[in-house]
Amino acid sequence: MAAAAHPSVSTGHDDRLAEAEEFARREVAPSAPARDRESRWDPEVFRRMGAAGLLGGPIPQEYGGAGLSAPEFFSLQLGFGRGCEDLGLTWSWAVHSLQCAAPIWRLGTSEQRERLLPEMCSGETVAAFADREPDDADTSNGIATRAVSAGDRWRLDGVKHGVIHAPFADLFVCTALTSVEPPVVSAFLVERDTPGVTVLAPAETIGVRTAPAATVVMRSCEVSHENLLGSDEASSGRARTLARLWERALARGPWVGLLETLTTRAIERLRSYPGLGRPAASTQSLRAALTDMRIGVEVCRRLELRAASLLQRGDRDAHRAAAVAALRVSEYARSITGQALDINADADDQELTARAYRDVTFLSCLSEPHDVLRSVIAGSLLNLG
Amino acid sequence: MNPAAAEGTDAFLSEFEGICRRIAMRAADADRSASMPNANWTDLVESGYLRLFHPRPVGGSAAGATQQILAMERLARACAGTFWTATVSTLLCGKMLHVLFPERHHHRWLRGIIAGELIGCFAASERGAGSDPASYEATLVDAGGYYVLSGEKCRISNAGVADVAVVLARHRPRRGPSVEPGLCYVVVDLKRAGVTRRELDKLGLRAMSWGVLTFDGVKVAAEDVIFDADMDRTLDCVEWGQLLQACCAIGVAQSALAEAVVFAQAREAFGRPITHLQVVHARLADMWAEIDASRLLTLDAASTKATEGKARDLVAMAKIQATEMGVRVVDDAMRTLAGWGYSSAHQVERLYRDVLANIPAGLTNDRLRELLACPLVGADPWTYEPFDWLSAAGLRI
């Protein structure tokens, strides 16, 4: 059934995909409804993802990762997405692996890589990307958090919003201005128990409840120079760009799998219509909606695969392709989860459909504004920057 | 496969772009005069475009799927009417002749079409029939030793200029809606006695001839008829038409985006180019992202078809997605040009008219969506199911 609904299914890494799907079905899906109801993240589930080679997917094997290329990692994500029934947890995976582990791998010193990556790959160390700030901050580059050099230490001051994993993360990859004029945004590795770090209580949210977020406040938070990500401000300065590129290109990889599952379930739902007493009048329009769901899935899969391929090759079009993928997959996810809800409207069990809808909607608050993505694309189109 | 890479290294495409630029310069006049300049045809024949889609034994150049799609897009960017004329002839009619008919037809008609000496068309739709072939009325009657074709085909691309038509006619009388229609494919020399043509006025694609073919007792040899055509191979041909529509939409949308970018960079308001306005550049970004996504899907559909011989659902999905994207994107271009978009001094208004043709063409998207969904949900798209839409609304007759 899945193959009929989704032609051209193969990404070329079918075994890996099937294993990841099986893992997710077994280890993630069963507890998803309860974790969502309780706004609870489960460290054991995360550690099992580590043991299954998911968290360290793109990280080289010498640091405990699986050493996968970006397209191979996408296969893993696709499979996981199909089986997990938990969009929130896929975002948990993304922030940890793509926004924290990947920059440490690509830009960190050898000491930082050796010290931090193995336990990040296993899930023993949980990382959070502390980057976004409150709207009312007096910002440059969207960042007001300052890192001031004082002797052999850096002193950090600032507030970070909507930091996924903040309630329990061991390590924050935290962006801060090391210079205001000209503005230079660097990245720091801040351990949770560093004096001056306060994590506020998480707020009640309508979605992504399986990956709770909170505000992180840093007041006169002192870290050693070894906590600057990378050997100097120059490499550290690339961390934010890299984290954004990897997030845009790959974070929504699992969504494609989840959207496939929603589409497959929609097919099953429509097949069973005759016995449900639902007015047949609405059926043709729902069949049309089903076709649109399938089209969306086909487009999303190819956009993600292309973003992964260009990222892997370091192609000059990678930034634009990543922004296009992030923008269009987000938009399709909104319409597909909405269509799934329409098709599922009278069903007894709407838990997955409704939760996916909430998660996708709320994720547009947590992730980058779409207008930023549009600016990236327009900038490339208009030859600006 | 990264299309950008293909473009860079492809000598044919580079040269073809030059030819397309010439064709583009004639596009406004072609639209105004509702005729395709002869120079366009000469240029196209010389370029080898007509040959791309066919194997070498029949005079083709056996181009790869990516090159075919990229070439189609470039021609559609230049002049949608010219693109349709040429591609309906070589790709739609050409493939039907090649796939459904035996070799002597390849010599008689296909080679000429590929060489640009002849123009072909595909005549299926009728005044009262499109998605429902069972209601066709044009009929082929056995006259003992030969056949006679009578009836009318309507809304046929290239009707006024074609030398040959592949006609989809019935060979059994109508017996009711649920009975197998008994259709056959007929190759008709349009210079035969009994053939008349009439042009139909239309919104766009004005460089292309579009109209009515009337068959009044046209004599047809037995060898020019295929009864009970292989459904699978027929659908293979239908896929080519859908790729035509998808590529047209992508090409026209790309032209519209290019116009919108040039305009927005030059147009000033409140002391700066309007590209500095967020709504304007955000819209350009959306347009780019939409075209980009459609191109990816269409290229993949074509590659899959090339590798596996067919890509049924994928091609149909690419057609729906691209044709609807085309209308949205050209609409966005109109908004970007605002008042100037309404004027014929810019090409966007022509692009707007042209791009609309692709949604209803081939099988119209409403019907395509139904054909894609029904098999998956156990519904029959060929049988009308009466339904009570009044009770649900609380109404009674």
PDB file of N, CA and C in Angstrom, chain B residues 8-69:
ATOM      1  N   GLY B   8      25.208  23.555 -17.316  1.00  0.00           N
ATOM      2  CA  GLY B   8      26.544  24.116 -17.534  1.00  0.00           C
ATOM      3  C   GLY B   8      27.331  23.351 -18.570  1.00  0.00           C
ATOM      4  N   THR B   9      27.201  22.043 -18.584  1.00  0.00           N
ATOM      5  CA  THR B   9      28.061  21.253 -19.459  1.00  0.00           C
ATOM      6  C   THR B   9      27.364  20.864 -20.756  1.00  0.00           C
ATOM      7  N   ASP B  10      26.132  21.278 -20.948  1.00  0.00           N
ATOM      8  CA  ASP B  10      25.377  20.787 -22.087  1.00  0.00           C
ATOM      9  C   ASP B  10      25.458  21.745 -23.269  1.00  0.00           C
ATOM     10  N   ALA B  11      26.193  21.318 -24.315  1.00  0.00           N
ATOM     11  CA  ALA B  11      26.404  22.178 -25.476  1.00  0.00           C
ATOM     12  C   ALA B  11      25.107  22.412 -26.230  1.00  0.00           C
ATOM     13  N   PHE B  12      24.294  21.364 -26.345  1.00  0.00           N
ATOM     14  CA  PHE B  12      23.025  21.510 -27.055  1.00  0.00           C
ATOM     15  C   PHE B  12      22.175  22.586 -26.387  1.00  0.00           C
ATOM     16  N   LEU B  13      22.045  22.511 -25.053  1.00  0.00           N
ATOM     17  CA  LEU B  13      21.187  23.449 -24.353  1.00  0.00           C
ATOM     18  C   LEU B  13      21.696  24.881 -24.500  1.00  0.00           C
ATOM     19  N   SER B  14      23.013  25.064 -24.455  1.00  0.00           N
ATOM     20  CA  SER B  14      23.564  26.421 -24.614  1.00  0.00           C
ATOM     21  C   SER B  14      23.188  26.999 -25.963  1.00  0.00           C
ATOM     22  N   GLU B  15      23.356  26.177 -27.010  1.00  0.00           N
ATOM     23  CA  GLU B  15      23.014  26.654 -28.349  1.00  0.00           C
ATOM     24  C   GLU B  15      21.509  26.870 -28.460  1.00  0.00           C
ATOM     25  N   PHE B  16      20.753  25.961 -27.892  1.00  0.00           N
ATOM     26  CA  PHE B  16      19.297  26.036 -27.972  1.00  0.00           C
ATOM     27  C   PHE B  16      18.796  27.295 -27.299  1.00  0.00           C
ATOM     28  N   GLU B  17      19.461  27.697 -26.209  1.00  0.00           N
ATOM     29  CA  GLU B  17      19.067  28.926 -25.529  1.00  0.00           C
ATOM     30  C   GLU B  17      19.163  30.127 -26.465  1.00  0.00           C
ATOM     31  N   GLY B  18      20.179  30.139 -27.309  1.00  0.00           N
ATOM     32  CA  GLY B  18      20.343  31.220 -28.276  1.00  0.00           C
ATOM     33  C   GLY B  18      19.173  31.266 -29.249  1.00  0.00           C
ATOM     34  N   ILE B  19      18.776  30.093 -29.720  1.00  0.00           N
ATOM     35  CA  ILE B  19      17.635  30.007 -30.638  1.00  0.00           C
ATOM     36  C   ILE B  19      16.353  30.449 -29.936  1.00  0.00           C
ATOM     37  N   CYS B  20      16.219  30.029 -28.699  1.00  0.00           N
ATOM     38  CA  CYS B  20      15.031  30.409 -27.934  1.00  0.00           C
ATOM     39  C   CYS B  20      14.971  31.915 -27.725  1.00  0.00           C
ATOM     40  N   ARG B  21      16.106  32.544 -27.567  1.00  0.00           N
ATOM     41  CA  ARG B  21      16.112  34.012 -27.397  1.00  0.00           C
ATOM     42  C   ARG B  21      15.534  34.672 -28.636  1.00  0.00           C
ATOM     43  N   ARG B  22      15.885  34.157 -29.808  1.00  0.00           N
ATOM     44  CA  ARG B  22      15.342  34.708 -31.066  1.00  0.00           C
ATOM     45  C   ARG B  22      13.831  34.501 -31.120  1.00  0.00           C
ATOM     46  N   ILE B  23      13.418  33.286 -30.737  1.00  0.00           N
ATOM     47  CA  ILE B  23      11.984  32.981 -30.745  1.00  0.00           C
ATOM     48  C   ILE B  23      11.249  33.895 -29.761  1.00  0.00           C
ATOM     49  N   ALA B  24      11.889  34.156 -28.621  1.00  0.00           N
ATOM     50  CA  ALA B  24      11.279  35.015 -27.604  1.00  0.00           C
ATOM     51  C   ALA B  24      11.038  36.421 -28.144  1.00  0.00           C
ATOM     52  N   MET B  25      11.961  36.886 -28.956  1.00  0.00           N
ATOM     53  CA  MET B  25      11.816  38.251 -29.493  1.00  0.00           C
ATOM     54  C   MET B  25      10.626  38.367 -30.435  1.00  0.00           C
ATOM     55  N   ARG B  26      10.197  37.248 -30.974  1.00  0.00           N
ATOM     56  CA  ARG B  26       9.045  37.273 -31.893  1.00  0.00           C
ATOM     57  C   ARG B  26       7.732  36.951 -31.177  1.00  0.00           C
ATOM     58  N   ALA B  27       7.795  36.651 -29.887  1.00  0.00           N
ATOM     59  CA  ALA B  27       6.628  36.114 -29.181  1.00  0.00           C
ATOM     60  C   ALA B  27       5.476  37.107 -29.084  1.00  0.00           C
ATOM     61  N   ALA B  28       5.782  38.356 -28.807  1.00  0.00           N
ATOM     62  CA  ALA B  28       4.707  39.345 -28.670  1.00  0.00           C
ATOM     63  C   ALA B  28       3.949  39.508 -29.987  1.00  0.00           C
ATOM     64  N   ASP B  29       4.685  39.596 -31.085  1.00  0.00           N
ATOM     65  CA  ASP B  29       4.040  39.715 -32.407  1.00  0.00           C
ATOM     66  C   ASP B  29       3.228  38.472 -32.740  1.00  0.00           C
ATOM     67  N   ALA B  30       3.792  37.321 -32.414  1.00  0.00           N
ATOM     68  CA  ALA B  30       3.090  36.061 -32.687  1.00  0.00           C
ATOM     69  C   ALA B  30       1.754  36.038 -31.960  1.00  0.00           C
ATOM     70  N   ASP B  31       1.772  36.548 -30.731  1.00  0.00           N
ATOM     71  CA  ASP B  31       0.541  36.584 -29.933  1.00  0.00           C
ATOM     72  C   ASP B  31      -0.462  37.566 -30.546  1.00  0.00           C
ATOM     73  N   ARG B  32       0.022  38.755 -30.899  1.00  0.00           N
ATOM     74  CA  ARG B  32      -0.861  39.800 -31.445  1.00  0.00           C
ATOM     75  C   ARG B  32      -1.479  39.357 -32.759  1.00  0.00           C
ATOM     76  N   SER B  33      -0.669  38.712 -33.621  1.00  0.00           N
ATOM     77  CA  SER B  33      -1.170  38.325 -34.943  1.00  0.00           C
ATOM     78  C   SER B  33      -1.808  36.936 -34.938  1.00  0.00           C
ATOM     79  N   ALA B  34      -1.764  36.286 -33.787  1.00  0.00           N
ATOM     80  CA  ALA B  34      -2.330  34.936 -33.654  1.00  0.00           C
ATOM     81  C   ALA B  34      -1.778  34.000 -34.719  1.00  0.00           C
ATOM     82  N   SER B  35      -0.475  34.055 -34.923  1.00  0.00           N
ATOM     83  CA  SER B  35       0.132  33.124 -35.870  1.00  0.00           C
ATOM     84  C   SER B  35       1.592  32.920 -35.515  1.00  0.00           C
ATOM     85  N   MET B  36       2.090  31.732 -35.828  1.00  0.00           N
ATOM     86  CA  MET B  36       3.483  31.445 -35.529  1.00  0.00           C
ATOM     87  C   MET B  36       4.353  31.882 -36.699  1.00  0.00           C
ATOM     88  N   PRO B  37       5.375  32.696 -36.437  1.00  0.00           N
ATOM     89  CA  PRO B  37       6.260  33.122 -37.516  1.00  0.00           C
ATOM     90  C   PRO B  37       6.963  31.920 -38.142  1.00  0.00           C
ATOM     91  N   ASN B  38       7.093  31.929 -39.461  1.00  0.00           N
ATOM     92  CA  ASN B  38       7.795  30.837 -40.143  1.00  0.00           C
ATOM     93  C   ASN B  38       9.218  30.679 -39.625  1.00  0.00           C
ATOM     94  N   ALA B  39       9.812  31.803 -39.269  1.00  0.00           N
ATOM     95  CA  ALA B  39      11.192  31.752 -38.785  1.00  0.00           C
ATOM     96  C   ALA B  39      11.314  30.878 -37.546  1.00  0.00           C
ATOM     97  N   ASN B  40      10.263  30.856 -36.725  1.00  0.00           N
ATOM     98  CA  ASN B  40      10.307  30.004 -35.525  1.00  0.00           C
ATOM     99  C   ASN B  40      10.444  28.540 -35.928  1.00  0.00           C
ATOM    100  N   TRP B  41       9.668  28.149 -36.928  1.00  0.00           N
ATOM    101  CA  TRP B  41       9.696  26.749 -37.340  1.00  0.00           C
ATOM    102  C   TRP B  41      11.060  26.402 -37.930  1.00  0.00           C
ATOM    103  N   THR B  42      11.568  27.280 -38.777  1.00  0.00           N
ATOM    104  CA  THR B  42      12.892  27.046 -39.381  1.00  0.00           C
ATOM    105  C   THR B  42      13.941  26.904 -38.281  1.00  0.00           C
ATOM    106  N   ASP B  43      13.902  27.842 -37.332  1.00  0.00           N
ATOM    107  CA  ASP B  43      14.857  27.801 -36.219  1.00  0.00           C
ATOM    108  C   ASP B  43      14.750  26.496 -35.439  1.00  0.00           C
ATOM    109  N   LEU B  44      13.517  26.085 -35.175  1.00  0.00           N
ATOM    110  CA  LEU B  44      13.327  24.876 -34.368  1.00  0.00           C
ATOM    111  C   LEU B  44      13.820  23.629 -35.086  1.00  0.00           C
ATOM    112  N   VAL B  45      13.511  23.566 -36.380  1.00  0.00           N
ATOM    113  CA  VAL B  45      13.947  22.398 -37.158  1.00  0.00           C
ATOM    114  C   VAL B  45      15.466  22.315 -37.149  1.00  0.00           C
ATOM    115  N   GLU B  46      16.089  23.470 -37.386  1.00  0.00           N
ATOM    116  CA  GLU B  46      17.556  23.535 -37.420  1.00  0.00           C
ATOM    117  C   GLU B  46      18.158  23.187 -36.073  1.00  0.00           C
ATOM    118  N   SER B  47      17.464  23.543 -35.010  1.00  0.00           N
ATOM    119  CA  SER B  47      18.027  23.338 -33.676  1.00  0.00           C
ATOM    120  C   SER B  47      18.063  21.869 -33.282  1.00  0.00           C
ATOM    121  N   GLY B  48      17.215  21.064 -33.918  1.00  0.00           N
ATOM    122  CA  GLY B  48      17.153  19.657 -33.537  1.00  0.00           C
ATOM    123  C   GLY B  48      16.154  19.373 -32.420  1.00  0.00           C
ATOM    124  N   TYR B  49      15.394  20.378 -32.030  1.00  0.00           N
ATOM    125  CA  TYR B  49      14.434  20.200 -30.927  1.00  0.00           C
ATOM    126  C   TYR B  49      13.452  19.066 -31.208  1.00  0.00           C
ATOM    127  N   LEU B  50      12.946  19.030 -32.445  1.00  0.00           N
ATOM    128  CA  LEU B  50      11.908  18.050 -32.761  1.00  0.00           C
ATOM    129  C   LEU B  50      12.434  16.620 -32.659  1.00  0.00           C
ATOM    130  N   ARG B  51      13.745  16.475 -32.755  1.00  0.00           N
ATOM    131  CA  ARG B  51      14.361  15.148 -32.779  1.00  0.00           C
ATOM    132  C   ARG B  51      14.677  14.599 -31.392  1.00  0.00           C
ATOM    133  N   LEU B  52      14.688  15.487 -30.400  1.00  0.00           N
ATOM    134  CA  LEU B  52      15.155  15.099 -29.063  1.00  0.00           C
ATOM    135  C   LEU B  52      14.439  13.883 -28.492  1.00  0.00           C
ATOM    136  N   PHE B  53      13.157  13.734 -28.834  1.00  0.00           N
ATOM    137  CA  PHE B  53      12.284  12.825 -28.105  1.00  0.00           C
ATOM    138  C   PHE B  53      12.228  11.438 -28.712  1.00  0.00           C
ATOM    139  N   HIS B  54      12.937  11.236 -29.794  1.00  0.00           N
ATOM    140  CA  HIS B  54      12.769   9.985 -30.533  1.00  0.00           C
ATOM    141  C   HIS B  54      14.087   9.262 -30.716  1.00  0.00           C
ATOM    142  N   PRO B  55      13.998   7.932 -30.900  1.00  0.00           N
ATOM    143  CA  PRO B  55      15.228   7.151 -31.092  1.00  0.00           C
ATOM    144  C   PRO B  55      15.819   7.372 -32.484  1.00  0.00           C
ATOM    145  N   ARG B  56      17.086   7.040 -32.587  1.00  0.00           N
ATOM    146  CA  ARG B  56      17.799   7.303 -33.839  1.00  0.00           C
ATOM    147  C   ARG B  56      17.214   6.596 -35.069  1.00  0.00           C
ATOM    148  N   PRO B  57      16.760   5.328 -34.949  1.00  0.00           N
ATOM    149  CA  PRO B  57      16.252   4.649 -36.142  1.00  0.00           C
ATOM    150  C   PRO B  57      15.135   5.401 -36.888  1.00  0.00           C
ATOM    151  N   VAL B  58      14.397   6.279 -36.191  1.00  0.00           N
ATOM    152  CA  VAL B  58      13.358   7.031 -36.904  1.00  0.00           C
ATOM    153  C   VAL B  58      13.778   8.473 -37.145  1.00  0.00           C
ATOM    154  N   GLY B  59      15.056   8.763 -36.955  1.00  0.00           N
ATOM    155  CA  GLY B  59      15.555  10.102 -37.237  1.00  0.00           C
ATOM    156  C   GLY B  59      15.668  10.989 -36.013  1.00  0.00           C
ATOM    157  N   GLY B  60      15.508  10.384 -34.830  1.00  0.00           N
ATOM    158  CA  GLY B  60      15.611  11.171 -33.618  1.00  0.00           C
ATOM    159  C   GLY B  60      17.054  11.304 -33.151  1.00  0.00           C
ATOM    160  N   SER B  61      17.256  12.061 -32.075  1.00  0.00           N
ATOM    161  CA  SER B  61      18.601  12.199 -31.516  1.00  0.00           C
ATOM    162  C   SER B  61      18.710  11.544 -30.140  1.00  0.00           C
ATOM    163  N   ALA B  62      17.626  10.878 -29.694  1.00  0.00           N
ATOM    164  CA  ALA B  62      17.635  10.091 -28.449  1.00  0.00           C
ATOM    165  C   ALA B  62      18.230  10.864 -27.272  1.00  0.00           C
ATOM    166  N   ALA B  63      17.744  12.062 -27.029  1.00  0.00           N
ATOM    167  CA  ALA B  63      18.247  12.851 -25.904  1.00  0.00           C
ATOM    168  C   ALA B  63      17.813  12.209 -24.588  1.00  0.00           C
ATOM    169  N   GLY B  64      18.586  12.434 -23.540  1.00  0.00           N
ATOM    170  CA  GLY B  64      18.225  11.938 -22.211  1.00  0.00           C
ATOM    171  C   GLY B  64      17.043  12.722 -21.654  1.00  0.00           C
ATOM    172  N   ALA B  65      16.433  12.147 -20.611  1.00  0.00           N
ATOM    173  CA  ALA B  65      15.225  12.751 -20.042  1.00  0.00           C
ATOM    174  C   ALA B  65      15.468  14.172 -19.550  1.00  0.00           C
ATOM    175  N   THR B  66      16.584  14.381 -18.857  1.00  0.00           N
ATOM    176  CA  THR B  66      16.859  15.705 -18.307  1.00  0.00           C
ATOM    177  C   THR B  66      16.980  16.745 -19.416  1.00  0.00           C
ATOM    178  N   GLN B  67      17.703  16.391 -20.461  1.00  0.00           N
ATOM    179  CA  GLN B  67      17.874  17.332 -21.566  1.00  0.00           C
ATOM    180  C   GLN B  67      16.534  17.638 -22.240  1.00  0.00           C
ATOM    181  N   GLN B  68      15.690  16.621 -22.382  1.00  0.00           N
ATOM    182  CA  GLN B  68      14.373  16.844 -22.979  1.00  0.00           C
ATOM    183  C   GLN B  68      13.567  17.840 -22.159  1.00  0.00           C
ATOM    184  N   ILE B  69      13.530  17.618 -20.837  1.00  0.00           N
ATOM    185  CA  ILE B  69      12.734  18.492 -19.966  1.00  0.00           C
ATOM    186  C   ILE B  69      13.291  19.910 -19.975  1.00  0.00           C
TER     187      ILE B  69
END
